[in-house]
Coordinates of C-alpha atoms in Angstrom, one line a residue:
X23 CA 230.6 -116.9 38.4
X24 CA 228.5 -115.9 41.7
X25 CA 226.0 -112.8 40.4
X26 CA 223.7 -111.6 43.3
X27 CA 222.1 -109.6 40.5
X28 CA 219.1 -110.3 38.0
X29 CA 220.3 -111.1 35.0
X30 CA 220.2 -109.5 32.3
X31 CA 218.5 -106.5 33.2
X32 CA 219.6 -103.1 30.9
X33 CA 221.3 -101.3 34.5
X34 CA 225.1 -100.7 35.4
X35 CA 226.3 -104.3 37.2
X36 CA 224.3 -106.8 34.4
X37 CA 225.9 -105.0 31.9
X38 CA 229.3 -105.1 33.7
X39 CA 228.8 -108.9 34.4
X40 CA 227.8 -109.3 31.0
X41 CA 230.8 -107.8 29.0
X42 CA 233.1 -110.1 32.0
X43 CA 231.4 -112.7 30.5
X44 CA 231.7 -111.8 27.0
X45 CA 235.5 -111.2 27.1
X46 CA 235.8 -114.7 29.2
X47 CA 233.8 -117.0 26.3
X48 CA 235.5 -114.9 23.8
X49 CA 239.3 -115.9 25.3
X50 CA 237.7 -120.1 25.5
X51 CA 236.7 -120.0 28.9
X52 CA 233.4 -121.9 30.0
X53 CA 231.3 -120.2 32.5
X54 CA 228.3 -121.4 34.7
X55 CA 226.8 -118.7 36.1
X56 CA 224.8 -119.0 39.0
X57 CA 222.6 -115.9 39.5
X58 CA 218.6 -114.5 40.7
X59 CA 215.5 -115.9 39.0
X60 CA 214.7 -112.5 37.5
X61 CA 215.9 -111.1 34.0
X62 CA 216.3 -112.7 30.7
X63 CA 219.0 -115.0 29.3
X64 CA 221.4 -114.2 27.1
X65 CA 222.7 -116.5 24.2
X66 CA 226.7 -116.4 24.5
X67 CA 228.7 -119.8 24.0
X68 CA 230.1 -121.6 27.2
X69 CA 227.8 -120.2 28.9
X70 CA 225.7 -121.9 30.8
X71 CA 222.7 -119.6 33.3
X72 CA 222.2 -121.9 36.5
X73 CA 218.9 -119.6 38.3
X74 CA 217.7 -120.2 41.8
X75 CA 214.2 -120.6 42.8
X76 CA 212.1 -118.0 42.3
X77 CA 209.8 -116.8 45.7
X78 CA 205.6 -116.3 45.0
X79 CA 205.4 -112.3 44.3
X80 CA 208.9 -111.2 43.8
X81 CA 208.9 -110.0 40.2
X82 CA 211.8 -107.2 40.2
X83 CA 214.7 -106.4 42.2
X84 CA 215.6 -102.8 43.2
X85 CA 219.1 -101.5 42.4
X86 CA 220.8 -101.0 46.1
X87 CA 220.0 -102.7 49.6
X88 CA 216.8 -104.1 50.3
X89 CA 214.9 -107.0 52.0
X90 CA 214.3 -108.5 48.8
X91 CA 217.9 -108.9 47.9
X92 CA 218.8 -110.5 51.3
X93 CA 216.1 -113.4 50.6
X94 CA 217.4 -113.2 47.3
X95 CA 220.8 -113.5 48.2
X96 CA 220.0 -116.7 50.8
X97 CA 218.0 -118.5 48.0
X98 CA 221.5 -118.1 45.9
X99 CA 223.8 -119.3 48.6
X100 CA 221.6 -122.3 48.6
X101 CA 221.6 -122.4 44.9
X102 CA 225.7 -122.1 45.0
X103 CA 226.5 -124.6 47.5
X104 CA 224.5 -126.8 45.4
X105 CA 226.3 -126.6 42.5
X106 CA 229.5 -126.2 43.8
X107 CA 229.7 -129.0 45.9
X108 CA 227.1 -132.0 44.8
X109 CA 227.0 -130.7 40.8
X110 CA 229.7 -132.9 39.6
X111 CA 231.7 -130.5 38.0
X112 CA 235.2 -129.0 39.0
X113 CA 236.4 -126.2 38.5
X114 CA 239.3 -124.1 37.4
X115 CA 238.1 -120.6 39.6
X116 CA 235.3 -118.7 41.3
X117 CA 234.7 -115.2 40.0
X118 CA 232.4 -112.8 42.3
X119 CA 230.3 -109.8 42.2
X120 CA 228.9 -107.6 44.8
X121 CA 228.4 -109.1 48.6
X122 CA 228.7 -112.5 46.9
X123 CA 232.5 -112.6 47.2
X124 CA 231.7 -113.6 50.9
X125 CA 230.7 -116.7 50.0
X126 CA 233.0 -116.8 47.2
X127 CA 236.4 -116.3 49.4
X128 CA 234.7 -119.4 51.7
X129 CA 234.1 -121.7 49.0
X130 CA 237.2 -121.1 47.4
X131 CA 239.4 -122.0 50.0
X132 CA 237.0 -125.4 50.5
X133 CA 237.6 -126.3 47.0
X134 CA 241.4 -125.2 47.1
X135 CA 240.9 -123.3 44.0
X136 CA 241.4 -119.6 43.6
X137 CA 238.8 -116.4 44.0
X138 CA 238.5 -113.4 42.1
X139 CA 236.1 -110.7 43.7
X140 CA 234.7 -108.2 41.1
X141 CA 234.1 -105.2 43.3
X142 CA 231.6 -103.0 41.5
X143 CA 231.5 -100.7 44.4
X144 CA 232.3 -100.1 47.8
X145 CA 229.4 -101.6 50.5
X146 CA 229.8 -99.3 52.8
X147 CA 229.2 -96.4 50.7
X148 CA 226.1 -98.4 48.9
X149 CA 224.2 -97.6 52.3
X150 CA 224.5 -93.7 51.9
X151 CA 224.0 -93.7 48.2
X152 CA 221.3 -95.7 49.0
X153 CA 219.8 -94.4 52.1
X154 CA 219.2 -97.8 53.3
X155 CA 220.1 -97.4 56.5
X156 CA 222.6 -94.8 59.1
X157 CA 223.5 -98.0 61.6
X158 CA 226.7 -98.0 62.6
X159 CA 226.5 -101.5 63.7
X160 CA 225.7 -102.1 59.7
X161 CA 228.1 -99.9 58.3
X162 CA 230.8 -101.8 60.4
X163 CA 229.3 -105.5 59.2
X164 CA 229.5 -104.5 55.5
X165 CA 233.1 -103.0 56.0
X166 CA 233.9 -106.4 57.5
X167 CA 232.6 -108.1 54.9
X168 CA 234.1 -105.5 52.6
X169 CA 237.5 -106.4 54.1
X170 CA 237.2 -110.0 54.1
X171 CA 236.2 -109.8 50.4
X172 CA 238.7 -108.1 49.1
X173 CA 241.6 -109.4 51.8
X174 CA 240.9 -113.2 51.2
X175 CA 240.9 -112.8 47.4
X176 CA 243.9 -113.7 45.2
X177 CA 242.6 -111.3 42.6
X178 CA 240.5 -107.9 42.5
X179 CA 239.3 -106.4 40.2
X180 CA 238.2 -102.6 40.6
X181 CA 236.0 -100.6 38.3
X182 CA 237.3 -97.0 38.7
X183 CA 240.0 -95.3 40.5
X184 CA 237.8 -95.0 43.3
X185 CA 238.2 -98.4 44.0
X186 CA 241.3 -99.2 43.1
X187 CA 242.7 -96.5 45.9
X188 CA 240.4 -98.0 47.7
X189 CA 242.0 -101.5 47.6
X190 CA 245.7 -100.1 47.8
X191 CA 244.5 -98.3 50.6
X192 CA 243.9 -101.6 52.4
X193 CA 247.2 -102.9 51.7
X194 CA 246.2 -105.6 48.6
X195 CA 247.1 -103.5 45.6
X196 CA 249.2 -105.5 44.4
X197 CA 246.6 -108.4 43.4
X198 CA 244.0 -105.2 42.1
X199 CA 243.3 -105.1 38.2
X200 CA 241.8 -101.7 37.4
X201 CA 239.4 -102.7 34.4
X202 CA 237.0 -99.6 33.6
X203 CA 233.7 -100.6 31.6
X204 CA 234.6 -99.3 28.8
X205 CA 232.0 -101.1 27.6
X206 CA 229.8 -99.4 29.1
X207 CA 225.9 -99.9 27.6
X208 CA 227.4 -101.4 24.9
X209 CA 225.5 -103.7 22.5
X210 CA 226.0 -104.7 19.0
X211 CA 224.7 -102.3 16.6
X212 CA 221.6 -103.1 14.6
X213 CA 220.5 -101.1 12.2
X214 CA 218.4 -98.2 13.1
X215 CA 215.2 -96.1 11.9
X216 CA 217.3 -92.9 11.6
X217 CA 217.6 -89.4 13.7
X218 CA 214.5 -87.8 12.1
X219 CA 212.9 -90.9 12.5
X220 CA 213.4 -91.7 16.4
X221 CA 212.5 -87.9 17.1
X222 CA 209.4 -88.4 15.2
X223 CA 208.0 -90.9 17.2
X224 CA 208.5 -88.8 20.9
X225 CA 207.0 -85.9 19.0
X226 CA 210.2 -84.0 18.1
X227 CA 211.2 -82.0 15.2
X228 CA 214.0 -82.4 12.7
X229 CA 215.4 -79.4 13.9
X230 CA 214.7 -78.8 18.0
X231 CA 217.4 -78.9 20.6
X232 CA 217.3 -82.2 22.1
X233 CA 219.7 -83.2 25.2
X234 CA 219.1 -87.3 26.1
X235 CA 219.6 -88.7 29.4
X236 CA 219.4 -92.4 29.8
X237 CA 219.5 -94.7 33.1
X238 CA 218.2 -95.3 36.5
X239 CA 215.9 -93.1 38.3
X240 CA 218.0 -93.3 41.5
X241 CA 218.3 -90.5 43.5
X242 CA 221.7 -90.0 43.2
X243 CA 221.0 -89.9 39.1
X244 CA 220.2 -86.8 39.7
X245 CA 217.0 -86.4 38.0
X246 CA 215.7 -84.2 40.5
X247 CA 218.6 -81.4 39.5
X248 CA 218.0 -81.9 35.7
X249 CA 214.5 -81.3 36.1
X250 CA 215.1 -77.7 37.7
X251 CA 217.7 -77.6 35.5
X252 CA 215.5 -78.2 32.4
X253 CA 212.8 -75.4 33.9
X254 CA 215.8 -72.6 33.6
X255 CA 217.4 -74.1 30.5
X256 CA 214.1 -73.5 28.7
X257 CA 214.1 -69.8 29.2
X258 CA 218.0 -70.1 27.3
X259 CA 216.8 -72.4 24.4
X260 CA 212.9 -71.9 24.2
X261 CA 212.0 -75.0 21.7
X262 CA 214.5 -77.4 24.1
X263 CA 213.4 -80.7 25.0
X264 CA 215.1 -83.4 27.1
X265 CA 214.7 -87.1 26.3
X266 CA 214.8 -88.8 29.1
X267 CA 215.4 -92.4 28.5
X268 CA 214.9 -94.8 31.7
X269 CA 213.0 -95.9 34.5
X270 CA 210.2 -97.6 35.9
X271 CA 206.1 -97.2 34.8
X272 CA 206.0 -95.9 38.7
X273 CA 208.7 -93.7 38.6
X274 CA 208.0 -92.1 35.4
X275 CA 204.9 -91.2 36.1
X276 CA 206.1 -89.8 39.3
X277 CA 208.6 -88.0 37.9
X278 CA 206.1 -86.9 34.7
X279 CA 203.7 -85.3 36.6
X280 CA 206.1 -83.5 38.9
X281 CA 207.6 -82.4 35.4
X282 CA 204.3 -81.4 33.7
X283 CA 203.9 -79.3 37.2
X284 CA 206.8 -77.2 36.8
X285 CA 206.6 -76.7 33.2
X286 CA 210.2 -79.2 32.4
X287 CA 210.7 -79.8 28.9
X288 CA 211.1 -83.4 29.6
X289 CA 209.7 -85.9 27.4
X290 CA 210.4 -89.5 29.1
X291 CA 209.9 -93.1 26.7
X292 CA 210.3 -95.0 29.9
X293 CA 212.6 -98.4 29.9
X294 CA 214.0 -99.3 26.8
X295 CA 215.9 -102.4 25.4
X296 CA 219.8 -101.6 25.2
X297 CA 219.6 -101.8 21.7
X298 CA 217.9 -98.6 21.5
X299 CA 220.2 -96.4 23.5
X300 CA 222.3 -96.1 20.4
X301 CA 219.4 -94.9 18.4
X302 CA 218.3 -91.9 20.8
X303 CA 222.3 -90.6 21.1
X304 CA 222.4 -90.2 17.3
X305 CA 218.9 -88.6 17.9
X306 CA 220.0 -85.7 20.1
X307 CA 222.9 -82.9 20.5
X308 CA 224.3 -82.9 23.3
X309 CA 224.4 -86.0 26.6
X310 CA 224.1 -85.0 30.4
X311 CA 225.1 -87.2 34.0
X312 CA 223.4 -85.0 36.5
X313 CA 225.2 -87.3 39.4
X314 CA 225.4 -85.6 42.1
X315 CA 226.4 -88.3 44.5
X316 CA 228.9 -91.6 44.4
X317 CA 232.0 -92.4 42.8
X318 CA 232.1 -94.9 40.5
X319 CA 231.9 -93.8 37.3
X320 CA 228.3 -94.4 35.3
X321 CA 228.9 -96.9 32.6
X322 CA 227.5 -94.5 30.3
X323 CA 230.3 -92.3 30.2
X324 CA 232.3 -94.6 27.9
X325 CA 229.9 -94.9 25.4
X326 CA 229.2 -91.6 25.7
X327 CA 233.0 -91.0 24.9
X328 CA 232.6 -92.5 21.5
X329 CA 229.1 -91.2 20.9
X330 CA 230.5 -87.9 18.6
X331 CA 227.8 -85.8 21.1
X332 CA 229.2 -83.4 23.6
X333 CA 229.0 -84.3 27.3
X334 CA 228.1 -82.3 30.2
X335 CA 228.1 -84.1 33.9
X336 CA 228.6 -82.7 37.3
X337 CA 232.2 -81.5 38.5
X338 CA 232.0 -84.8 40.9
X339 CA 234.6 -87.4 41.5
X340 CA 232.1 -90.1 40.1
X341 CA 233.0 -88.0 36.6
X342 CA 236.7 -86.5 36.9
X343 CA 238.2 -89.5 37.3
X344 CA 237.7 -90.1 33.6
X345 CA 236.0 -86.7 32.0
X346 CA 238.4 -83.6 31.8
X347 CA 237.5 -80.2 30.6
X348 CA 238.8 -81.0 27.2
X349 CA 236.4 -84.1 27.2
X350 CA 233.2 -82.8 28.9
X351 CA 231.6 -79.4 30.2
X352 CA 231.9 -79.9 33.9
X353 CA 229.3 -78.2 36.0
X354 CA 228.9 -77.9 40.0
X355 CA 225.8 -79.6 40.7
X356 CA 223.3 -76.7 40.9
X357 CA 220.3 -76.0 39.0
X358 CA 221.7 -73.1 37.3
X359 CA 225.3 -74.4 36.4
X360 CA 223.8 -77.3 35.0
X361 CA 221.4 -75.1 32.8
X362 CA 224.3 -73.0 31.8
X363 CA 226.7 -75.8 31.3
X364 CA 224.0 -77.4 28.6
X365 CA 223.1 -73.6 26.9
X366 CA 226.8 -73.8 25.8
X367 CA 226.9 -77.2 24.2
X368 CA 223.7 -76.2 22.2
X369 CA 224.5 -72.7 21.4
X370 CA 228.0 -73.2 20.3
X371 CA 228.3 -76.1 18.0
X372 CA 231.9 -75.5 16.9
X373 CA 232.6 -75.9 20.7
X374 CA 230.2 -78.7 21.0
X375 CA 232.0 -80.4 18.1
X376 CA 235.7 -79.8 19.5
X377 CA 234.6 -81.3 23.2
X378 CA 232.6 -84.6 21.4
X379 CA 236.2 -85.3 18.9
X380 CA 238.2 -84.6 22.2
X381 CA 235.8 -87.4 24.1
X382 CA 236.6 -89.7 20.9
X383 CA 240.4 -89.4 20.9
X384 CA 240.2 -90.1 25.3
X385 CA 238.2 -92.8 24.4
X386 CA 240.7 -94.6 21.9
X387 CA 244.2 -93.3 24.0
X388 CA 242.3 -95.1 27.0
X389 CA 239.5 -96.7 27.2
X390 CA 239.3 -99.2 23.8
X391 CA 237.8 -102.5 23.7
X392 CA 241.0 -103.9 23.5
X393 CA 242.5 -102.2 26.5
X394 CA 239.6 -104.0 28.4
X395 CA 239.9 -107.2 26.7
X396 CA 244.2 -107.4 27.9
X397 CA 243.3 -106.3 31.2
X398 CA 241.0 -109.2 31.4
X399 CA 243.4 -111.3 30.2
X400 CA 245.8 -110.0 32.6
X401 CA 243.4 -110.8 35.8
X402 CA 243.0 -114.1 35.1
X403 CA 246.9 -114.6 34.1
X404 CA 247.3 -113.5 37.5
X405 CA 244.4 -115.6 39.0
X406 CA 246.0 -118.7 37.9
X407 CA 249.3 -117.9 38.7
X408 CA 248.4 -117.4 42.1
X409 CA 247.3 -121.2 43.0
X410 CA 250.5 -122.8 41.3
X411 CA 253.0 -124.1 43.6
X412 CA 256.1 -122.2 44.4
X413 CA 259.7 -123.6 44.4
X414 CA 260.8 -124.2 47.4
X415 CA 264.5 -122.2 48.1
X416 CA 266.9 -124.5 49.4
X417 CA 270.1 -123.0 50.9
X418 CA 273.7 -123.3 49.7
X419 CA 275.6 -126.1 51.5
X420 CA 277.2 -124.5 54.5
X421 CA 274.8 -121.2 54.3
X422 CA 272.9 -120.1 57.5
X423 CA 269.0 -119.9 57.1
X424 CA 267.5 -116.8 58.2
X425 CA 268.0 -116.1 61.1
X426 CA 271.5 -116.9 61.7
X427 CA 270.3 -120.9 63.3
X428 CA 271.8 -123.6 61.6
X429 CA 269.6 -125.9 59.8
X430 CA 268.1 -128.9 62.4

């Protein structure tokens, strides 16, 4: 498994990879993942972390395009060719994430063993959400590579039904797996200090209106908007405060001081381990995805599903393609529409309550554990059927071939 991503690190593609390789160890397989220097290991049986050289002063690696990822991403070519072709072992498949199904369609077909790209997202559209760079010549060498990717693999697997159109669109939908991370955040529960007792430590009472937000601080997050939105949703629900779980030391204090400034009810703890995220939902009333650009669906939105807490998320295609109104208040993304949107949840709990079982019942009709583990099961089925041989037809005596020739 090729991960151009530093692993594990608590964001949206580590946590993708992860459960990938949970459900593959689970089913017997045996993994050697080859990935960046940075994040911490993970203990999981058959599976073996394979890191590449780490350069002097590169200590994080930010979520999107950058020049650190490109030397990144050379150091793990290195690191991949290594292993693949001088480390003795052979192997069954190569499974891909991100740009690194380039390599992966080209080693494949030098090993004469099958490639399954795990397409997170589409490239193209990483350098808008990103703001990396507006050159065309870029855009047009990452929907090459896009195209190659997904093109020269005998399986894909697509994250949302984003992607998956996407794929069918260029004409390989028949070798596409749409597996949503269902996932999601997930960890395994551990037990916890209690509601009262997680609000007690950020300096919240028993009984204040608390909405939670937890992830990146990217821009299309949308923290900007739920900050405004906070400011008007105060005037609403006076004793509101918004947990805001997430982020770098750099960002939140960015983010703090621009909040302090405008008089937000935010209250921010900064990065947490995943095993916490649990703790804060059973801390607070109601969840918000401020998104307000992308569509892949955030992982959190599964989790958030099952978390018995209504949802409210931007009217965007990055959340329709699995919220509904019965599931989630859906809100343009506009200070004030957001603000109202959460003033409902809060002020009407026997509304609140009738979205967050609705959420539930989606979340075991469609998006289970098990419904992820069978479609896993399924994309590999179809990853190893791809590389057996086929019969050969051979035609009835006295038939024609196609054509209408007779046979030389």
């Amino acid at each position: 498994m090729l991960a151009p991503e530093p692993f594990f690190e608590p964001r949206g593609t580590p946590f993708s990879e992860f459960h990938r390789i949970k459900a593959l160890v689970e089913d017997g397989h045996h993994v050697d993942l080859v990935t960046y220097p940075i994040g911490r290991d993970v203990d999981l049986p058959n599976l073996c972390i394979i890191r590449t050289w780490r350069p002097p002063l590169v200590s994080k690696v930010p979520i999107g395009p950058s020049a650190v990822k490109v030397l990144l991403d050379a150091l793990l070519t290195l690191t991949i060719l290594r292993v693949a072709l001088l480390g003795g072992r052979r192997y069954d498949a190569i499974h891909s994430h991100e740009e690194m199904g380039v390599l992966g369609v080209w080693l494949g077909r030098r090993l004469g063993i099958p490639h399954l790209y795990d397409m997170h997202s589409s490239l193209p559209q990483q350098l808008g959400n990103f703001r990396f760079s507006r050159s065309k010549a870029l855009r047009w060498g990452f929907e090459k590579a896009e195209g190659y990717m997904v093109r020269g693999s005998q399986v894909v697997i697509t994250i949302c039904q984003e992607l998956q159109d996407t794929v069918h669109e260029m004409g390989v939908g028949d070798r596409a797996v749409l597996i949503e991370n269902v996932m999601g955040g997930d960890v395994d529960p551990t037990p916890g200090p209690g509601r009262d007792a997680v609000r007690a430590a950020w300096g919240l009472t028993p009984t204040q209106p608390v909405v939670l937000y937890t992830g990146t601080f990217e821009q299309y997050q949308g923290l900007d908007l739920l900050l405004e939105a906070s400011v008007r949703l105060k005037a609403l629900v006076p004793d509101l405060a918004v947990l805001v779980v997430g982020g770098d030391a750099a960002q939140v204090s960015e983010l703090a001081a621009r909040a302090e400034s405008a008089g937000a009810p935010l209250v921010f703890t900064g990065q947490r381990p995943p095993s916490d995220v649990p703790h804060f939902v059973d801390a607070c009333d109601a969840l918000v995805s401020p998104r307000i650009s992308g569509t892949n669906t955030p992982l959190k939105i599964y989790s958030y599903l099952r978390s018995g807490r209504p949802i409210v998320a931007t009217n965007l295609r990055t959340h329709t393609q699995v919220l509904t109104a019965d599931s989630a208040v859906l809100v343009e993304p506009t200070p004030d529409a957001l603000a109202a949107g959460l003033a409902e949840v809060l002020q009407d709990r026997q509304a609140a309550a009738r979205l967050a079982a609705s959420a539930h019942q989606l979340a075991d009709a469609r998006y289970s554990r098990q419904s992820y583990l069978s479609r896993t099961r399924q994309a590999y089925a179809l990853l190893l059927e791809s590389m057996r041989p086929r019969p050969r037809t051979v035609p009835l005596a006295g038939a024609a071939p196609s054509g209408g020739r007779e046979p030389r």
